[in-house]
Amino acid sequence: MNVGYVGWGRLASAIAGRLSSGHQVRVFAPQAKASGVAPAATLRDFARDCDVVIVGLDSEAEVRASLLDADGLAHGLRRGSIVIDQSPGDPQETRAFAEVLRERGVALVDAPVHCERAATFPEGTAIFCGGAADAVATVRLLLEAIAPTVVQCGDSGSGHAMSLVVTAIAACNRLITGECAAVGVKNGLAIEHMATVLNKSSGQNSASARVLPVLSTIGPTADVTLEATVHELKLASQLAVRTGAPLLTANLACCIYEAAVATAGADASIDQIARVYGASAGIDFADMRTWGAQGA
Amino acid sequence: MRVGYIGLGAMGGALARHLVGKYTLSVLDLNAAAVAAFEQLGAQRAASPAQMARDCDLVLLCLPRSSDVEKVVFGRNGLAEGLSSGKIVIDQTSGVPEETRKFARRLIEAGVSLFDAPVSGAMATAVAGTISIIASGPRDAFERALPVLRSISQNVFHCGERVGNGQTMKTVNNMMNVGCRIATLEAVAMGRKSGLSLETMIEALNASTARNYTTQGMLPAIAEGRQSTKFGLALQVKDMNQAIMLGVDRDVPLPMATLSRGVLQIGLNSLGENAQLEQMIGVIESMAGTRFAGHSGKEQR
């Protein structure tokens, strides 16, 4: 199976790296031209030799261009080949891409990777996929080489829909953990007591388990950026509007992450949420001894 | 050691049950039937809080609110009338930390230690003896009381020597639990309207950083048609109001907690004061016009 990879950025590079340890993978990236690897001139040419093309870009606009531009993948792919879309995406847009590709005899599998830390692919990393069952079955081993947990969610677009539900809840877990840590510290609780007790009680969540034990050093628990998270939360907001779901909590979370971009910077990791929350409460989590004393 | 327990409601009753047979136990509750049930088990009915305080070395309380604790301790025939130096009062109420500190200060002059040890966890864990007991207060009184607390549950935490920290921790835990619960139910409602099945979402959420107490407990229960909570919604709103006050008192903005408190309040106002927390599932469903369980979230009302 000839596998091609189109994508750049931290997560994409990590994914391409994990894939190439077990599979022959050709990577299409602008940098390839400079490094002397025989590059394909265009995505259309690149696609001609591939049975499977994985697309890992930052936005639906980039995916649209890479697929549908005059020199795009869709014009080079053979009938029977498969495109795996690992970019963040809007399920409706994904279904539209799938329709265009289906007319050309090409299957689309949306399979976004939920991973908060591309450097280590820790527990909690998973791939959610949508698409025809036979196409998903064909690429399943490939996906499992990227992340051991692969959840088949339904037809085209459902992988992207699931990813948005997951991102929305994960983003809320993290905000709520930061908010609780801030109010706890200001009311005299020690961080180490919170890390112990809350993680053994009904407040426990994936963020509290990872963030609270390292709160005084602000991580690292993640390398995904605030900007990327805001992008996905906005897609979730858009999905909520379209489906008629209120999504009050995750929409508020989206606003708070956006505000955090303004203060911590777009490229800051989502770990900075704790620092932003601390600052909003007048706390520096990195200087907890002071606060323990004042709180008491 | 002679032990007394006041407040045999759903939670207090389950906690006190573990003391039967292990200690000479006397009990009190406004509900005569609850007291009678403990008498059947061999406990004694105390004539009044004051009498219980005279007869016991250690008294535990589990009441709805701190204002109830104040009445039972300092009211007429209250514990304070019978307490003497060296005795211990443990408040298991989900109370207000600042109030509890005041109670402790009032008793300390008489040589009585009052500290807080609220519990956190499902009713089933209270019955099983595994519920989290989150205590705080002077180390010596805590150590003396520890065998009693351990006979209620093996999971006992001590969060510092300052009285009230246990209740603060419990309140922060509630805030975390409620925030994540509402966020999760809302996002899953959107998922249902996007055509995802509840079962697939449960698998995906628990395999990812979306995991939380609700994805592990309440969502599987909904899928299996089981009840997952047994708690009055009005009490949960009270807990969230206390959480918000922790923020107000110390100038901490709590946008997420404030929103989830509001959603619970909408539920309580719509359903009436006897509503159960479990009914919030239906509230979130109707807010989104979908159903969590069943074949398709899209086709439902």
PDB file of N, CA and C in Angstrom, chain A residues 112-176:
ATOM      1  N   PRO A 112      -9.812  12.590  12.549  1.00  0.00           N
ATOM      2  CA  PRO A 112      -9.002  13.538  13.314  1.00  0.00           C
ATOM      3  C   PRO A 112      -8.351  12.869  14.524  1.00  0.00           C
ATOM      4  N   VAL A 113      -7.154  13.335  14.836  1.00  0.00           N
ATOM      5  CA  VAL A 113      -6.411  12.797  15.984  1.00  0.00           C
ATOM      6  C   VAL A 113      -6.606  13.751  17.151  1.00  0.00           C
ATOM      7  N   HIS A 114      -7.179  13.248  18.230  1.00  0.00           N
ATOM      8  CA  HIS A 114      -7.271  14.071  19.436  1.00  0.00           C
ATOM      9  C   HIS A 114      -6.025  13.797  20.263  1.00  0.00           C
ATOM     10  N   CYS A 115      -5.143  14.781  20.326  1.00  0.00           N
ATOM     11  CA  CYS A 115      -3.873  14.594  21.036  1.00  0.00           C
ATOM     12  C   CYS A 115      -3.460  15.932  21.630  1.00  0.00           C
ATOM     13  N   GLU A 116      -3.383  16.001  22.956  1.00  0.00           N
ATOM     14  CA  GLU A 116      -3.017  17.279  23.580  1.00  0.00           C
ATOM     15  C   GLU A 116      -1.503  17.452  23.670  1.00  0.00           C
ATOM     16  N   ARG A 117      -0.762  16.376  23.416  1.00  0.00           N
ATOM     17  CA  ARG A 117       0.687  16.497  23.535  1.00  0.00           C
ATOM     18  C   ARG A 117       1.379  15.683  22.449  1.00  0.00           C
ATOM     19  N   ALA A 118       1.671  16.351  21.323  1.00  0.00           N
ATOM     20  CA  ALA A 118       2.243  15.667  20.166  1.00  0.00           C
ATOM     21  C   ALA A 118       3.636  15.125  20.465  1.00  0.00           C
ATOM     22  N   ALA A 119       4.325  15.700  21.443  1.00  0.00           N
ATOM     23  CA  ALA A 119       5.683  15.255  21.768  1.00  0.00           C
ATOM     24  C   ALA A 119       5.695  13.838  22.310  1.00  0.00           C
ATOM     25  N   THR A 120       4.600  13.416  22.957  1.00  0.00           N
ATOM     26  CA  THR A 120       4.623  12.095  23.614  1.00  0.00           C
ATOM     27  C   THR A 120       3.434  11.196  23.271  1.00  0.00           C
ATOM     28  N   PHE A 121       2.415  11.720  22.594  1.00  0.00           N
ATOM     29  CA  PHE A 121       1.197  10.937  22.350  1.00  0.00           C
ATOM     30  C   PHE A 121       0.760  10.183  23.622  1.00  0.00           C
ATOM     31  N   PRO A 122       0.440  10.925  24.676  1.00  0.00           N
ATOM     32  CA  PRO A 122       0.153  10.265  25.957  1.00  0.00           C
ATOM     33  C   PRO A 122      -1.210   9.582  25.973  1.00  0.00           C
ATOM     34  N   GLU A 123      -1.502   8.907  27.086  1.00  0.00           N
ATOM     35  CA  GLU A 123      -2.826   8.348  27.315  1.00  0.00           C
ATOM     36  C   GLU A 123      -3.852   9.458  27.105  1.00  0.00           C
ATOM     37  N   GLY A 124      -4.989   9.109  26.500  1.00  0.00           N
ATOM     38  CA  GLY A 124      -5.972  10.145  26.200  1.00  0.00           C
ATOM     39  C   GLY A 124      -5.891  10.583  24.752  1.00  0.00           C
ATOM     40  N   THR A 125      -4.909  10.051  24.018  1.00  0.00           N
ATOM     41  CA  THR A 125      -4.816  10.314  22.587  1.00  0.00           C
ATOM     42  C   THR A 125      -5.687   9.291  21.863  1.00  0.00           C
ATOM     43  N   ALA A 126      -6.492   9.752  20.922  1.00  0.00           N
ATOM     44  CA  ALA A 126      -7.374   8.816  20.226  1.00  0.00           C
ATOM     45  C   ALA A 126      -7.741   9.368  18.857  1.00  0.00           C
ATOM     46  N   ILE A 127      -8.111   8.456  17.970  1.00  0.00           N
ATOM     47  CA  ILE A 127      -8.560   8.836  16.625  1.00  0.00           C
ATOM     48  C   ILE A 127     -10.040   8.476  16.499  1.00  0.00           C
ATOM     49  N   PHE A 128     -10.822   9.417  16.005  1.00  0.00           N
ATOM     50  CA  PHE A 128     -12.251   9.186  15.807  1.00  0.00           C
ATOM     51  C   PHE A 128     -12.505   9.168  14.313  1.00  0.00           C
ATOM     52  N   CYS A 129     -13.070   8.080  13.794  1.00  0.00           N
ATOM     53  CA  CYS A 129     -13.219   8.082  12.342  1.00  0.00           C
ATOM     54  C   CYS A 129     -14.637   7.896  11.860  1.00  0.00           C
ATOM     55  N   GLY A 130     -14.885   8.531  10.722  1.00  0.00           N
ATOM     56  CA  GLY A 130     -16.170   8.454  10.052  1.00  0.00           C
ATOM     57  C   GLY A 130     -15.941   8.081   8.595  1.00  0.00           C
ATOM     58  N   GLY A 131     -16.855   7.316   8.051  1.00  0.00           N
ATOM     59  CA  GLY A 131     -16.729   6.935   6.647  1.00  0.00           C
ATOM     60  C   GLY A 131     -17.295   5.549   6.421  1.00  0.00           C
ATOM     61  N   ALA A 132     -17.290   5.120   5.158  1.00  0.00           N
ATOM     62  CA  ALA A 132     -17.825   3.806   4.816  1.00  0.00           C
ATOM     63  C   ALA A 132     -17.023   2.729   5.547  1.00  0.00           C
ATOM     64  N   ALA A 133     -17.743   1.704   6.035  1.00  0.00           N
ATOM     65  CA  ALA A 133     -17.106   0.683   6.874  1.00  0.00           C
ATOM     66  C   ALA A 133     -15.937   0.003   6.155  1.00  0.00           C
ATOM     67  N   ASP A 134     -16.076  -0.265   4.849  1.00  0.00           N
ATOM     68  CA  ASP A 134     -14.985  -0.985   4.162  1.00  0.00           C
ATOM     69  C   ASP A 134     -13.747  -0.110   4.032  1.00  0.00           C
ATOM     70  N   ALA A 135     -13.947   1.194   3.793  1.00  0.00           N
ATOM     71  CA  ALA A 135     -12.798   2.101   3.694  1.00  0.00           C
ATOM     72  C   ALA A 135     -12.104   2.211   5.045  1.00  0.00           C
ATOM     73  N   VAL A 136     -12.897   2.314   6.126  1.00  0.00           N
ATOM     74  CA  VAL A 136     -12.312   2.405   7.467  1.00  0.00           C
ATOM     75  C   VAL A 136     -11.534   1.124   7.771  1.00  0.00           C
ATOM     76  N   ALA A 137     -12.107  -0.021   7.403  1.00  0.00           N
ATOM     77  CA  ALA A 137     -11.428  -1.298   7.670  1.00  0.00           C
ATOM     78  C   ALA A 137     -10.085  -1.357   6.939  1.00  0.00           C
ATOM     79  N   THR A 138     -10.051  -0.822   5.712  1.00  0.00           N
ATOM     80  CA  THR A 138      -8.816  -0.855   4.927  1.00  0.00           C
ATOM     81  C   THR A 138      -7.698  -0.064   5.589  1.00  0.00           C
ATOM     82  N   VAL A 139      -8.047   1.067   6.195  1.00  0.00           N
ATOM     83  CA  VAL A 139      -6.999   1.945   6.751  1.00  0.00           C
ATOM     84  C   VAL A 139      -6.823   1.789   8.258  1.00  0.00           C
ATOM     85  N   ARG A 140      -7.554   0.865   8.839  1.00  0.00           N
ATOM     86  CA  ARG A 140      -7.545   0.775  10.305  1.00  0.00           C
ATOM     87  C   ARG A 140      -6.143   0.531  10.872  1.00  0.00           C
ATOM     88  N   LEU A 141      -5.397  -0.405  10.277  1.00  0.00           N
ATOM     89  CA  LEU A 141      -4.048  -0.692  10.795  1.00  0.00           C
ATOM     90  C   LEU A 141      -3.148   0.532  10.714  1.00  0.00           C
ATOM     91  N   LEU A 142      -3.337   1.273   9.628  1.00  0.00           N
ATOM     92  CA  LEU A 142      -2.560   2.503   9.441  1.00  0.00           C
ATOM     93  C   LEU A 142      -2.874   3.489  10.574  1.00  0.00           C
ATOM     94  N   LEU A 143      -4.169   3.625  10.867  1.00  0.00           N
ATOM     95  CA  LEU A 143      -4.570   4.551  11.937  1.00  0.00           C
ATOM     96  C   LEU A 143      -4.056   4.073  13.292  1.00  0.00           C
ATOM     97  N   GLU A 144      -4.088   2.769  13.497  1.00  0.00           N
ATOM     98  CA  GLU A 144      -3.631   2.237  14.789  1.00  0.00           C
ATOM     99  C   GLU A 144      -2.128   2.421  14.972  1.00  0.00           C
ATOM    100  N   ALA A 145      -1.419   2.581  13.854  1.00  0.00           N
ATOM    101  CA  ALA A 145       0.017   2.863  13.964  1.00  0.00           C
ATOM    102  C   ALA A 145       0.240   4.286  14.488  1.00  0.00           C
ATOM    103  N   ILE A 146      -0.751   5.150  14.295  1.00  0.00           N
ATOM    104  CA  ILE A 146      -0.642   6.539  14.788  1.00  0.00           C
ATOM    105  C   ILE A 146      -1.045   6.603  16.254  1.00  0.00           C
ATOM    106  N   ALA A 147      -2.196   6.017  16.574  1.00  0.00           N
ATOM    107  CA  ALA A 147      -2.669   6.004  17.960  1.00  0.00           C
ATOM    108  C   ALA A 147      -3.392   4.687  18.192  1.00  0.00           C
ATOM    109  N   PRO A 148      -3.120   4.027  19.309  1.00  0.00           N
ATOM    110  CA  PRO A 148      -3.706   2.695  19.539  1.00  0.00           C
ATOM    111  C   PRO A 148      -5.231   2.705  19.641  1.00  0.00           C
ATOM    112  N   THR A 149      -5.800   3.843  20.075  1.00  0.00           N
ATOM    113  CA  THR A 149      -7.253   3.889  20.229  1.00  0.00           C
ATOM    114  C   THR A 149      -7.903   4.499  18.988  1.00  0.00           C
ATOM    115  N   VAL A 150      -8.640   3.683  18.255  1.00  0.00           N
ATOM    116  CA  VAL A 150      -9.343   4.153  17.059  1.00  0.00           C
ATOM    117  C   VAL A 150     -10.827   3.836  17.252  1.00  0.00           C
ATOM    118  N   VAL A 151     -11.663   4.869  17.263  1.00  0.00           N
ATOM    119  CA  VAL A 151     -13.088   4.666  17.493  1.00  0.00           C
ATOM    120  C   VAL A 151     -13.847   4.978  16.201  1.00  0.00           C
ATOM    121  N   GLN A 152     -14.543   3.976  15.693  1.00  0.00           N
ATOM    122  CA  GLN A 152     -15.374   4.178  14.500  1.00  0.00           C
ATOM    123  C   GLN A 152     -16.690   4.803  14.940  1.00  0.00           C
ATOM    124  N   CYS A 153     -16.999   5.985  14.384  1.00  0.00           N
ATOM    125  CA  CYS A 153     -18.136   6.754  14.903  1.00  0.00           C
ATOM    126  C   CYS A 153     -19.365   6.738  14.002  1.00  0.00           C
ATOM    127  N   GLY A 154     -19.217   6.325  12.760  1.00  0.00           N
ATOM    128  CA  GLY A 154     -20.368   6.328  11.857  1.00  0.00           C
ATOM    129  C   GLY A 154     -19.939   6.738  10.464  1.00  0.00           C
ATOM    130  N   ASP A 155     -20.859   7.320   9.713  1.00  0.00           N
ATOM    131  CA  ASP A 155     -20.547   7.654   8.322  1.00  0.00           C
ATOM    132  C   ASP A 155     -19.725   8.947   8.230  1.00  0.00           C
ATOM    133  N   SER A 156     -19.474   9.390   7.009  1.00  0.00           N
ATOM    134  CA  SER A 156     -18.610  10.558   6.797  1.00  0.00           C
ATOM    135  C   SER A 156     -19.036  11.739   7.649  1.00  0.00           C
ATOM    136  N   GLY A 157     -18.065  12.389   8.254  1.00  0.00           N
ATOM    137  CA  GLY A 157     -18.348  13.559   9.084  1.00  0.00           C
ATOM    138  C   GLY A 157     -18.474  13.219  10.554  1.00  0.00           C
ATOM    139  N   SER A 158     -18.773  11.959  10.869  1.00  0.00           N
ATOM    140  CA  SER A 158     -19.011  11.638  12.282  1.00  0.00           C
ATOM    141  C   SER A 158     -17.710  11.602  13.082  1.00  0.00           C
ATOM    142  N   GLY A 159     -16.579  11.345  12.428  1.00  0.00           N
ATOM    143  CA  GLY A 159     -15.297  11.445  13.133  1.00  0.00           C
ATOM    144  C   GLY A 159     -15.036  12.884  13.548  1.00  0.00           C
ATOM    145  N   HIS A 160     -15.318  13.795  12.629  1.00  0.00           N
ATOM    146  CA  HIS A 160     -15.133  15.211  12.948  1.00  0.00           C
ATOM    147  C   HIS A 160     -16.130  15.676  14.014  1.00  0.00           C
ATOM    148  N   ALA A 161     -17.377  15.207  13.915  1.00  0.00           N
ATOM    149  CA  ALA A 161     -18.366  15.592  14.930  1.00  0.00           C
ATOM    150  C   ALA A 161     -17.910  15.106  16.306  1.00  0.00           C
ATOM    151  N   MET A 162     -17.446  13.849  16.363  1.00  0.00           N
ATOM    152  CA  MET A 162     -16.993  13.302  17.651  1.00  0.00           C
ATOM    153  C   MET A 162     -15.819  14.108  18.187  1.00  0.00           C
ATOM    154  N   SER A 163     -14.900  14.452  17.304  1.00  0.00           N
ATOM    155  CA  SER A 163     -13.729  15.206  17.733  1.00  0.00           C
ATOM    156  C   SER A 163     -14.136  16.537  18.373  1.00  0.00           C
ATOM    157  N   LEU A 164     -15.179  17.161  17.832  1.00  0.00           N
ATOM    158  CA  LEU A 164     -15.630  18.443  18.381  1.00  0.00           C
ATOM    159  C   LEU A 164     -16.290  18.257  19.753  1.00  0.00           C
ATOM    160  N   VAL A 165     -17.057  17.173  19.899  1.00  0.00           N
ATOM    161  CA  VAL A 165     -17.654  16.887  21.211  1.00  0.00           C
ATOM    162  C   VAL A 165     -16.538  16.657  22.234  1.00  0.00           C
ATOM    163  N   VAL A 166     -15.539  15.881  21.835  1.00  0.00           N
ATOM    164  CA  VAL A 166     -14.418  15.566  22.738  1.00  0.00           C
ATOM    165  C   VAL A 166     -13.641  16.836  23.093  1.00  0.00           C
ATOM    166  N   THR A 167     -13.323  17.638  22.077  1.00  0.00           N
ATOM    167  CA  THR A 167     -12.562  18.869  22.348  1.00  0.00           C
ATOM    168  C   THR A 167     -13.338  19.805  23.265  1.00  0.00           C
ATOM    169  N   ALA A 168     -14.649  19.904  23.027  1.00  0.00           N
ATOM    170  CA  ALA A 168     -15.469  20.795  23.855  1.00  0.00           C
ATOM    171  C   ALA A 168     -15.408  20.370  25.323  1.00  0.00           C
ATOM    172  N   ILE A 169     -15.571  19.078  25.573  1.00  0.00           N
ATOM    173  CA  ILE A 169     -15.575  18.609  26.971  1.00  0.00           C
ATOM    174  C   ILE A 169     -14.167  18.703  27.560  1.00  0.00           C
ATOM    175  N   ALA A 170     -13.163  18.328  26.778  1.00  0.00           N
ATOM    176  CA  ALA A 170     -11.779  18.385  27.286  1.00  0.00           C
ATOM    177  C   ALA A 170     -11.403  19.823  27.639  1.00  0.00           C
ATOM    178  N   ALA A 171     -11.824  20.771  26.808  1.00  0.00           N
ATOM    179  CA  ALA A 171     -11.519  22.187  27.068  1.00  0.00           C
ATOM    180  C   ALA A 171     -12.212  22.642  28.347  1.00  0.00           C
ATOM    181  N   CYS A 172     -13.444  22.168  28.559  1.00  0.00           N
ATOM    182  CA  CYS A 172     -14.167  22.524  29.787  1.00  0.00           C
ATOM    183  C   CYS A 172     -13.506  21.871  30.998  1.00  0.00           C
ATOM    184  N   ASN A 173     -13.116  20.598  30.893  1.00  0.00           N
ATOM    185  CA  ASN A 173     -12.403  19.937  32.003  1.00  0.00           C
ATOM    186  C   ASN A 173     -11.229  20.804  32.448  1.00  0.00           C
ATOM    187  N   ARG A 174     -10.481  21.301  31.489  1.00  0.00           N
ATOM    188  CA  ARG A 174      -9.259  22.056  31.801  1.00  0.00           C
ATOM    189  C   ARG A 174      -9.594  23.409  32.438  1.00  0.00           C
ATOM    190  N   LEU A 175     -10.578  24.106  31.887  1.00  0.00           N
ATOM    191  CA  LEU A 175     -10.970  25.405  32.462  1.00  0.00           C
ATOM    192  C   LEU A 175     -11.510  25.241  33.869  1.00  0.00           C
ATOM    193  N   ILE A 176     -12.373  24.259  34.033  1.00  0.00           N
ATOM    194  CA  ILE A 176     -13.003  24.048  35.339  1.00  0.00           C
ATOM    195  C   ILE A 176     -11.931  23.685  36.373  1.00  0.00           C
TER     196      ILE A 176
END
